[in-house]
Each structure stands twice: as C-alpha cells, then as structure tokens.
C-alpha cells in the first residue's frame, strides 16, 4: 500500500497559516516592477489595495479556489483600469474619482451592494461632467469681426501684437476650444508679465495648463470647495471662504491667502470677490502667478523633463502621459 499525504481540511490553524503566508507574499510583492510592467504610477492608496488583492489571490491559490483567484485578478485589473482613466483627467476629476474608487473597493470588500451602487453612480456623474462639453464645437472666430450693417469683414488688430507669444491658431492646434478675445489677451499678458517667453518655458506652461483645464474647458474647480472651509493654512478664516476661494484659473489658485497675494500683485481688489471673478478675468494670469511663485522658469531653464515639472505642479505624477502628449504637441507648435 502506497503512502498518501494526509489532508487536514480547512482547520482554524491551517487557515491562519495560509493567511499569514499570503500576507507575507503580498508584502514582498515587487510593486516597483509591477508599475514598470504596467506603465503606471501607483499612489499610496492604490498600492495598499493592490497588495490586498495579491493577498486574496495567494489565499485563493493555496486553497485551490479558482473562482477566488479570478475574482482577485479581476479586481486588480479593474484598479489598474481606473488609474489609467484617472491619468487622463484634470486634477479635480482625479480627486473625485479616486474618492469614489476607494469607496467602491471598500464597499465591495465588505459586501455592501448599496455602497457599490452609490459609488458607481457618483463615478458616472463625474464622467458626465467631463463629457458635457462638446469637443467638436469650433471656437468662434476672434481675429475678424463683422459690422452689423455691412457685409464687409474688417480685420481686428492682434492683441498686443508686438508681444503676442501665442496665437488663437496655436491654441486650436493643441485642441483648445471656445477661445475668446479676453482669453488670448490674458494669456499673452500673462506670458509677458511672468517672463514665460522662451520656447521651453512656454511649452511647459501651456502643456501643464492644457492638462489641468482639459484643453481650456474648465477655468475653475468643479467641486464645491467645501473641503477648504476652515482651512487656516489657506487663510480661510471666514465662513464661506472655502467655496468662495476654491481653485480658480488654469492652475487652480486656492485659498483666501493666495487670492489676496494675487490681488496685491495685480493691484486689483476685485480679485477678492472670489473664484468667479478670477476664472472669468484671470484664468491665465492666476496660473502665471503660481508659476512665478514656485520659480518654475528656473526649472524650465535647467532642462527639466515633463515628469519633473509635473511633480512640482501636481505634487505627484497624475496625468503624466496626458501632460507629455500636450508637451510633444507644443514642441511642434512653439
């Protein structure tokens, strides 16, 4: 009679050993290699969940649970897909979708079906906001004007013609839409004011603003700004300061303190009226002000990469591929 390896079944001791071993393997999992392979950058919260899914997979593998293994793989791939999607979004959408993604994963882990549905609904709402703008719309012509009582077309002088660094046509080539005369004026005034005048500086500045604003579609933060309420580090000391001084402009200027600094720099007290005023009148200038405050020109002059510039603007590397795409376009335009 041949010897047969004894089996013990899923005893509490065996389950504990299996879980401990799976946890050890998941902790040792090489996330750096995983990110390189997937061509993704995992923020801390995503790394935590990815390790959890690896642990679930190891536990399922140890017990021969093929369904559990497939489920863990599917959840991990779903997370990667979400990260890729978020990388193409403007900053406000990334933050909101990250929140809903975490909420969905937590609900899925606890079996909270209603929580999952709520997170999915919120995620759809974010995507709908991004899709509200018809990207096929053509920008109204702003380099010509038609007199109301005459059929002749009259040329309008270029904005600050001697100092026009970027034209309407160039922004259109980048994919910007609905370019107004006020916008192009603000842009060229901004470039002149903050000395963003070399090819490298212009390329980095325009490409970063293009990503942050989704090609000029958003001049202010979409979220309510309630999360900034009471933030003394932003100077929000009065009730309502959070929404009033939420992110304004193409690189979102945030907080009473920063709005006051911009107001003083421009000698325009109306800036303190809040985000609506800045978004309408200074979408570019507010971004240029931030650019100068953070000494970005010097970084550009040193030959910084898009990745290095993104780290300064974003604090991480969210949307890096999209920013690199815009920068490559800028290289062919400016």
Tab-separated table of C-alpha atoms in Angstrom:
chain	number	residue	atom	x	y	z
A	1	UNK	CA	0.000	0.000	0.000
A	2	UNK	CA	1.423	3.349	-1.083
A	3	UNK	CA	1.849	6.214	1.327
A	4	UNK	CA	-0.672	9.011	0.842
A	5	UNK	CA	-0.075	12.562	2.053
A	6	UNK	CA	-2.583	13.291	4.822
A	7	UNK	CA	-5.039	16.162	4.423
A	8	UNK	CA	-6.349	18.156	7.337
A	9	UNK	CA	-9.122	20.269	5.860
A	10	UNK	CA	-9.659	23.963	6.495
A	11	UNK	CA	-8.925	23.942	10.204
A	12	UNK	CA	-8.612	27.291	12.007
A	13	UNK	CA	-4.880	26.682	12.397
A	14	UNK	CA	-4.426	25.938	8.699
A	15	UNK	CA	-6.467	28.965	7.689
A	16	UNK	CA	-4.360	31.163	9.950
A	17	UNK	CA	-1.135	29.789	8.475
A	18	UNK	CA	-2.431	30.224	4.928
A	19	UNK	CA	-3.467	33.817	5.611
A	20	UNK	CA	-0.149	34.643	7.269
A	21	UNK	CA	1.787	33.155	4.356
A	22	UNK	CA	-0.359	35.033	1.823
A	23	UNK	CA	0.163	38.271	3.743
A	24	UNK	CA	3.919	37.704	3.718
A	25	UNK	CA	3.956	37.074	-0.033
A	26	UNK	CA	1.776	40.105	-0.748
A	27	UNK	CA	4.006	42.316	1.381
A	28	UNK	CA	7.065	41.074	-0.519
A	29	UNK	CA	5.391	41.582	-3.899
A	30	UNK	CA	7.548	43.833	-6.106
A	31	UNK	CA	5.242	46.753	-6.805
A	32	UNK	CA	8.031	48.713	-8.499
A	33	UNK	CA	8.366	46.010	-11.144
A	34	UNK	CA	4.583	45.803	-11.410
A	35	UNK	CA	4.308	49.550	-12.065
A	36	UNK	CA	7.074	49.413	-14.653
A	37	UNK	CA	5.411	46.491	-16.398
A	38	UNK	CA	2.005	48.182	-16.400
A	39	UNK	CA	3.497	51.606	-17.239
A	40	UNK	CA	1.577	53.084	-14.338
A	41	UNK	CA	2.349	55.066	-11.208
A	42	UNK	CA	0.528	53.728	-8.142
A	43	UNK	CA	-0.254	56.304	-5.436
A	44	UNK	CA	-0.079	55.051	-1.843
A	45	UNK	CA	-3.783	54.237	-1.603
A	46	UNK	CA	-3.611	52.152	-4.800
A	47	UNK	CA	-0.543	50.269	-3.561
A	48	UNK	CA	-2.433	49.303	-0.402
A	49	UNK	CA	-5.352	47.897	-2.379
A	50	UNK	CA	-3.121	46.170	-4.917
A	51	UNK	CA	-1.332	44.323	-2.114
A	52	UNK	CA	-4.704	43.336	-0.662
A	53	UNK	CA	-5.789	41.842	-3.981
A	54	UNK	CA	-2.487	39.964	-4.250
A	55	UNK	CA	-3.031	38.599	-0.735
A	56	UNK	CA	-6.559	37.489	-1.675
A	57	UNK	CA	-5.135	35.777	-4.754
A	58	UNK	CA	-2.484	33.911	-2.740
A	59	UNK	CA	-5.094	32.754	-0.221
A	60	UNK	CA	-7.346	31.522	-3.021
A	61	UNK	CA	-4.407	29.811	-4.709
A	62	UNK	CA	-3.422	27.990	-1.516
A	63	UNK	CA	-6.913	26.578	-1.141
A	64	UNK	CA	-7.355	25.766	-4.824
A	65	UNK	CA	-10.136	28.333	-5.158
A	66	UNK	CA	-10.024	29.204	-8.865
A	67	UNK	CA	-13.066	31.461	-8.622
A	68	UNK	CA	-11.412	33.421	-5.832
A	69	UNK	CA	-8.220	33.705	-7.865
A	70	UNK	CA	-10.115	35.033	-10.895
A	71	UNK	CA	-12.015	37.498	-8.715
A	72	UNK	CA	-8.798	38.875	-7.211
A	73	UNK	CA	-7.256	39.195	-10.675
A	74	UNK	CA	-10.349	40.965	-11.968
A	75	UNK	CA	-10.349	43.447	-9.081
A	76	UNK	CA	-6.645	44.193	-9.572
A	77	UNK	CA	-7.145	44.774	-13.287
A	78	UNK	CA	-10.143	46.972	-12.535
A	79	UNK	CA	-7.971	49.116	-10.285
A	80	UNK	CA	-5.324	49.440	-12.999
A	81	UNK	CA	-8.006	50.464	-15.462
A	82	UNK	CA	-9.256	53.162	-13.067
A	83	UNK	CA	-5.716	54.504	-12.622
A	84	UNK	CA	-5.247	54.718	-16.380
A	85	UNK	CA	-8.555	56.528	-16.707
A	86	UNK	CA	-7.729	58.987	-13.921
A	87	UNK	CA	-4.374	59.773	-15.515
A	88	UNK	CA	-6.184	61.361	-18.476
A	89	UNK	CA	-8.419	63.558	-16.316
A	90	UNK	CA	-7.940	67.055	-14.919
A	91	UNK	CA	-6.921	67.307	-11.291
A	92	UNK	CA	-10.404	67.946	-9.864
A	93	UNK	CA	-11.807	64.854	-11.592
A	94	UNK	CA	-8.877	62.701	-10.474
A	95	UNK	CA	-9.500	63.635	-6.845
A	96	UNK	CA	-13.227	62.936	-7.033
A	97	UNK	CA	-12.894	59.667	-8.951
A	98	UNK	CA	-10.180	58.499	-6.555
A	99	UNK	CA	-12.579	59.062	-3.664
A	100	UNK	CA	-15.360	57.102	-5.369
A	101	UNK	CA	-12.994	54.311	-6.423
A	102	UNK	CA	-11.849	53.829	-2.830
A	103	UNK	CA	-15.470	53.916	-1.670
A	104	UNK	CA	-16.391	51.259	-4.244
A	105	UNK	CA	-13.498	48.976	-3.263
A	106	UNK	CA	-14.302	49.278	0.439
A	107	UNK	CA	-17.958	48.502	-0.256
A	108	UNK	CA	-17.008	45.535	-2.437
A	109	UNK	CA	-14.707	44.157	0.261
A	110	UNK	CA	-17.454	44.360	2.894
A	111	UNK	CA	-20.229	43.108	0.623
A	112	UNK	CA	-22.058	46.445	0.756
A	113	UNK	CA	-24.011	46.349	-2.504
A	114	UNK	CA	-25.751	49.674	-1.908
A	115	UNK	CA	-22.403	51.317	-1.262
A	116	UNK	CA	-21.026	49.939	-4.524
A	117	UNK	CA	-24.014	51.204	-6.478
A	118	UNK	CA	-23.732	54.649	-4.895
A	119	UNK	CA	-20.029	54.853	-5.768
A	120	UNK	CA	-20.712	53.713	-9.336
A	121	UNK	CA	-23.424	56.359	-9.696
A	122	UNK	CA	-21.088	59.075	-8.414
A	123	UNK	CA	-18.388	57.885	-10.815
A	124	UNK	CA	-20.790	58.135	-13.743
A	125	UNK	CA	-21.696	61.677	-12.689
A	126	UNK	CA	-18.021	62.678	-12.796
A	127	UNK	CA	-17.661	61.259	-16.296
A	128	UNK	CA	-20.819	63.040	-17.390
A	129	UNK	CA	-19.338	66.332	-16.210
A	130	UNK	CA	-16.275	65.691	-18.309
A	131	UNK	CA	-18.444	64.846	-21.297
A	132	UNK	CA	-20.781	67.832	-21.059
A	133	UNK	CA	-18.583	69.946	-23.307
A	134	UNK	CA	-18.930	69.160	-26.976
A	135	UNK	CA	-15.341	68.862	-28.125
A	136	UNK	CA	-16.433	69.076	-31.745
A	137	UNK	CA	-17.570	72.655	-31.296
A	138	UNK	CA	-15.477	75.134	-33.195
A	139	UNK	CA	-14.187	78.216	-31.493
A	140	UNK	CA	-15.922	81.359	-32.673
A	141	UNK	CA	-13.663	83.414	-34.939
A	142	UNK	CA	-11.992	86.144	-32.943
A	143	UNK	CA	-9.481	87.501	-35.404
A	144	UNK	CA	-12.208	89.069	-37.513
A	145	UNK	CA	-15.366	90.981	-36.791
A	146	UNK	CA	-18.391	91.633	-38.968
A	147	UNK	CA	-20.046	95.030	-38.822
A	148	UNK	CA	-23.733	94.667	-38.136
A	149	UNK	CA	-24.922	96.809	-41.034
A	150	UNK	CA	-22.274	95.919	-43.612
A	151	UNK	CA	-21.246	92.735	-45.343
A	152	UNK	CA	-17.570	93.631	-45.374
A	153	UNK	CA	-15.207	91.918	-42.959
A	154	UNK	CA	-12.805	94.065	-41.008
A	155	UNK	CA	-9.537	92.799	-39.551
A	156	UNK	CA	-9.167	93.259	-35.821
A	157	UNK	CA	-5.642	94.198	-34.720
A	158	UNK	CA	-3.783	91.395	-32.953
A	159	UNK	CA	-3.803	91.505	-29.181
A	160	UNK	CA	-0.625	93.209	-28.024
A	161	UNK	CA	0.733	92.495	-31.488
A	162	UNK	CA	4.330	93.275	-30.588
A	163	UNK	CA	4.135	90.906	-27.630
A	164	UNK	CA	1.950	88.106	-28.920
A	165	UNK	CA	3.718	84.916	-27.952
A	166	UNK	CA	0.783	82.574	-28.538
A	167	UNK	CA	-1.954	82.923	-31.145
A	168	UNK	CA	-5.505	81.657	-31.364
A	169	UNK	CA	-4.474	79.273	-34.122
A	170	UNK	CA	-1.749	77.732	-31.981
A	171	UNK	CA	-4.161	77.026	-29.128
A	172	UNK	CA	-6.590	75.484	-31.599
A	173	UNK	CA	-3.807	73.201	-32.828
A	174	UNK	CA	-3.445	71.997	-29.244
A	175	UNK	CA	-7.147	71.177	-29.107
A	176	UNK	CA	-8.386	74.198	-27.170
A	177	UNK	CA	-11.952	75.280	-27.907
A	178	UNK	CA	-14.091	78.391	-27.432
A	179	UNK	CA	-11.117	80.721	-27.374
A	180	UNK	CA	-12.302	84.228	-26.582
A	181	UNK	CA	-10.570	87.521	-27.225
A	182	UNK	CA	-10.326	88.059	-23.466
A	183	UNK	CA	-8.650	84.668	-23.056
A	184	UNK	CA	-5.940	85.311	-25.631
A	185	UNK	CA	-5.355	88.774	-24.164
A	186	UNK	CA	-4.977	87.337	-20.678
A	187	UNK	CA	-2.628	84.630	-21.969
A	188	UNK	CA	-0.207	86.962	-23.726
A	189	UNK	CA	-0.293	89.483	-20.898
A	190	UNK	CA	0.456	86.612	-18.520
A	191	UNK	CA	3.416	85.364	-20.544
A	192	UNK	CA	4.852	88.872	-20.701
A	193	UNK	CA	4.212	89.669	-17.036
A	194	UNK	CA	5.813	86.489	-15.707
A	195	UNK	CA	8.562	86.270	-18.335
A	196	UNK	CA	7.327	82.958	-19.708
A	197	UNK	CA	8.837	83.858	-23.044
A	198	UNK	CA	11.358	81.197	-24.080
A	199	UNK	CA	10.258	78.128	-26.056
A	200	UNK	CA	10.948	75.779	-23.126
A	201	UNK	CA	9.031	77.923	-20.647
A	202	UNK	CA	6.061	78.368	-22.986
A	203	UNK	CA	5.905	74.661	-23.847
A	204	UNK	CA	5.919	73.541	-20.230
A	205	UNK	CA	3.492	76.224	-19.067
A	206	UNK	CA	0.974	75.705	-21.880
A	207	UNK	CA	1.142	71.902	-21.693
A	208	UNK	CA	0.579	71.847	-17.924
A	209	UNK	CA	-2.327	74.287	-18.177
A	210	UNK	CA	-3.781	72.269	-21.055
A	211	UNK	CA	-3.929	69.158	-18.912
A	212	UNK	CA	-5.148	70.868	-15.745
A	213	UNK	CA	-8.000	72.593	-17.598
A	214	UNK	CA	-8.814	69.757	-20.034
A	215	UNK	CA	-7.865	71.902	-23.003
A	216	UNK	CA	-9.340	75.116	-21.630
A	217	UNK	CA	-12.713	73.608	-20.824
A	218	UNK	CA	-12.504	74.412	-17.121
A	219	UNK	CA	-11.415	77.750	-15.691
A	220	UNK	CA	-12.269	76.806	-12.129
A	221	UNK	CA	-12.533	73.820	-9.839
A	222	UNK	CA	-15.758	71.891	-10.400
A	223	UNK	CA	-16.069	70.703	-6.796
A	224	UNK	CA	-17.952	72.937	-4.361
A	225	UNK	CA	-14.906	73.996	-2.367
A	226	UNK	CA	-16.493	72.936	0.912
A	227	UNK	CA	-13.429	70.826	1.644
A	228	UNK	CA	-11.430	74.053	2.006
A	229	UNK	CA	-13.804	75.529	4.573
A	230	UNK	CA	-11.968	76.456	7.765
A	231	UNK	CA	-8.544	75.720	6.263
A	232	UNK	CA	-6.452	78.246	8.162
A	233	UNK	CA	-3.348	77.153	6.262
A	234	UNK	CA	-5.055	78.601	3.166
A	235	UNK	CA	-6.151	81.713	5.017
A	236	UNK	CA	-9.802	80.638	5.015
A	237	UNK	CA	-10.782	82.163	8.340
A	238	UNK	CA	-14.281	83.389	7.499
A	239	UNK	CA	-17.428	81.389	6.907
A	240	UNK	CA	-17.861	80.669	3.213
A	241	UNK	CA	-14.197	81.179	2.331
A	242	UNK	CA	-13.874	77.565	1.159
A	243	UNK	CA	-16.316	77.799	-1.773
A	244	UNK	CA	-15.530	81.467	-2.421
A	245	UNK	CA	-11.807	80.878	-2.803
A	246	UNK	CA	-11.776	77.399	-4.298
A	247	UNK	CA	-9.489	76.608	-7.235
A	248	UNK	CA	-9.602	79.352	-9.845
A	249	UNK	CA	-7.733	79.610	-13.146
A	250	UNK	CA	-5.949	77.026	-15.268
A	251	UNK	CA	-3.580	76.023	-12.446
A	252	UNK	CA	-6.112	76.281	-9.680
A	253	UNK	CA	-5.296	79.109	-7.283
A	254	UNK	CA	-6.819	78.152	-3.932
A	255	UNK	CA	-7.489	79.882	-0.612
A	256	UNK	CA	-8.078	83.423	0.645
A	257	UNK	CA	-4.365	83.880	1.348
A	258	UNK	CA	-3.347	83.142	-2.246
A	259	UNK	CA	-6.177	85.231	-3.684
A	260	UNK	CA	-5.018	88.141	-1.527
A	261	UNK	CA	-1.465	87.757	-2.810
A	262	UNK	CA	-2.724	87.787	-6.403
A	263	UNK	CA	-4.944	90.797	-5.700
A	264	UNK	CA	-1.991	92.710	-4.285
A	265	UNK	CA	0.301	91.716	-7.151
A	266	UNK	CA	-2.226	92.838	-9.778
A	267	UNK	CA	-3.427	95.839	-7.776
A	268	UNK	CA	-6.964	94.618	-8.405
A	269	UNK	CA	-9.141	94.451	-5.272
A	270	UNK	CA	-11.901	92.728	-7.248
A	271	UNK	CA	-9.841	89.531	-7.142
A	272	UNK	CA	-11.115	89.203	-3.576
A	273	UNK	CA	-14.628	88.774	-4.962
A	274	UNK	CA	-13.533	85.180	-5.394
A	275	UNK	CA	-13.295	82.336	-7.837
A	276	UNK	CA	-15.872	83.551	-10.355
A	277	UNK	CA	-14.007	86.798	-10.946
A	278	UNK	CA	-10.602	85.120	-11.253
A	279	UNK	CA	-11.957	82.382	-13.529
A	280	UNK	CA	-13.502	84.957	-15.849
A	281	UNK	CA	-10.805	87.631	-15.899
A	282	UNK	CA	-7.516	85.950	-14.940
A	283	UNK	CA	-7.564	82.238	-15.850
A	284	UNK	CA	-4.067	82.507	-17.345
A	285	UNK	CA	-2.673	85.253	-15.144
A	286	UNK	CA	-3.547	83.367	-11.953
A	287	UNK	CA	-1.707	80.342	-13.373
A	288	UNK	CA	1.279	82.508	-14.291
A	289	UNK	CA	1.284	83.971	-10.790
A	290	UNK	CA	1.517	80.455	-9.331
A	291	UNK	CA	4.247	79.644	-11.877
A	292	UNK	CA	6.335	82.601	-10.769
A	293	UNK	CA	5.746	81.994	-7.054
A	294	UNK	CA	7.152	78.481	-7.444
A	295	UNK	CA	10.161	79.540	-9.541
A	296	UNK	CA	9.129	77.347	-12.453
A	297	UNK	CA	11.008	79.344	-15.106
A	298	UNK	CA	14.324	78.467	-13.483
A	299	UNK	CA	13.372	74.798	-13.528
A	300	UNK	CA	12.497	75.000	-17.226
A	301	UNK	CA	15.804	76.732	-17.964
A	302	UNK	CA	17.685	73.817	-16.405
A	303	UNK	CA	16.185	71.478	-18.990
A	304	UNK	CA	13.604	69.887	-16.705
A	305	UNK	CA	11.589	66.989	-18.071
A	306	UNK	CA	7.792	66.903	-18.189
A	307	UNK	CA	7.951	64.458	-15.293
A	308	UNK	CA	9.946	66.908	-13.158
A	309	UNK	CA	7.632	69.811	-13.983
A	310	UNK	CA	4.584	67.643	-13.274
A	311	UNK	CA	5.951	66.747	-9.843
A	312	UNK	CA	6.090	70.452	-8.955
A	313	UNK	CA	2.657	71.280	-10.369
A	314	UNK	CA	0.755	68.193	-9.260
A	315	UNK	CA	2.708	67.040	-6.232
A	316	UNK	CA	2.867	63.638	-7.917
A	317	UNK	CA	2.607	62.260	-11.419
A	318	UNK	CA	-1.134	62.177	-12.049
A	319	UNK	CA	-1.912	62.588	-15.727
A	320	UNK	CA	1.746	62.331	-16.738
A	321	UNK	CA	1.008	60.667	-20.084
A	322	UNK	CA	-1.535	63.341	-20.959
A	323	UNK	CA	0.880	66.118	-19.979
A	324	UNK	CA	3.620	64.512	-22.071
A	325	UNK	CA	1.230	64.309	-25.001
A	326	UNK	CA	0.484	68.029	-24.751
A	327	UNK	CA	4.186	68.830	-24.421
A	328	UNK	CA	5.016	66.911	-27.602
A	329	UNK	CA	2.347	68.888	-29.419
A	330	UNK	CA	3.798	72.096	-28.009
A	331	UNK	CA	7.242	71.155	-29.327
A	332	UNK	CA	5.797	71.138	-32.841
A	333	UNK	CA	3.920	74.409	-32.347
A	334	UNK	CA	6.120	76.732	-30.284
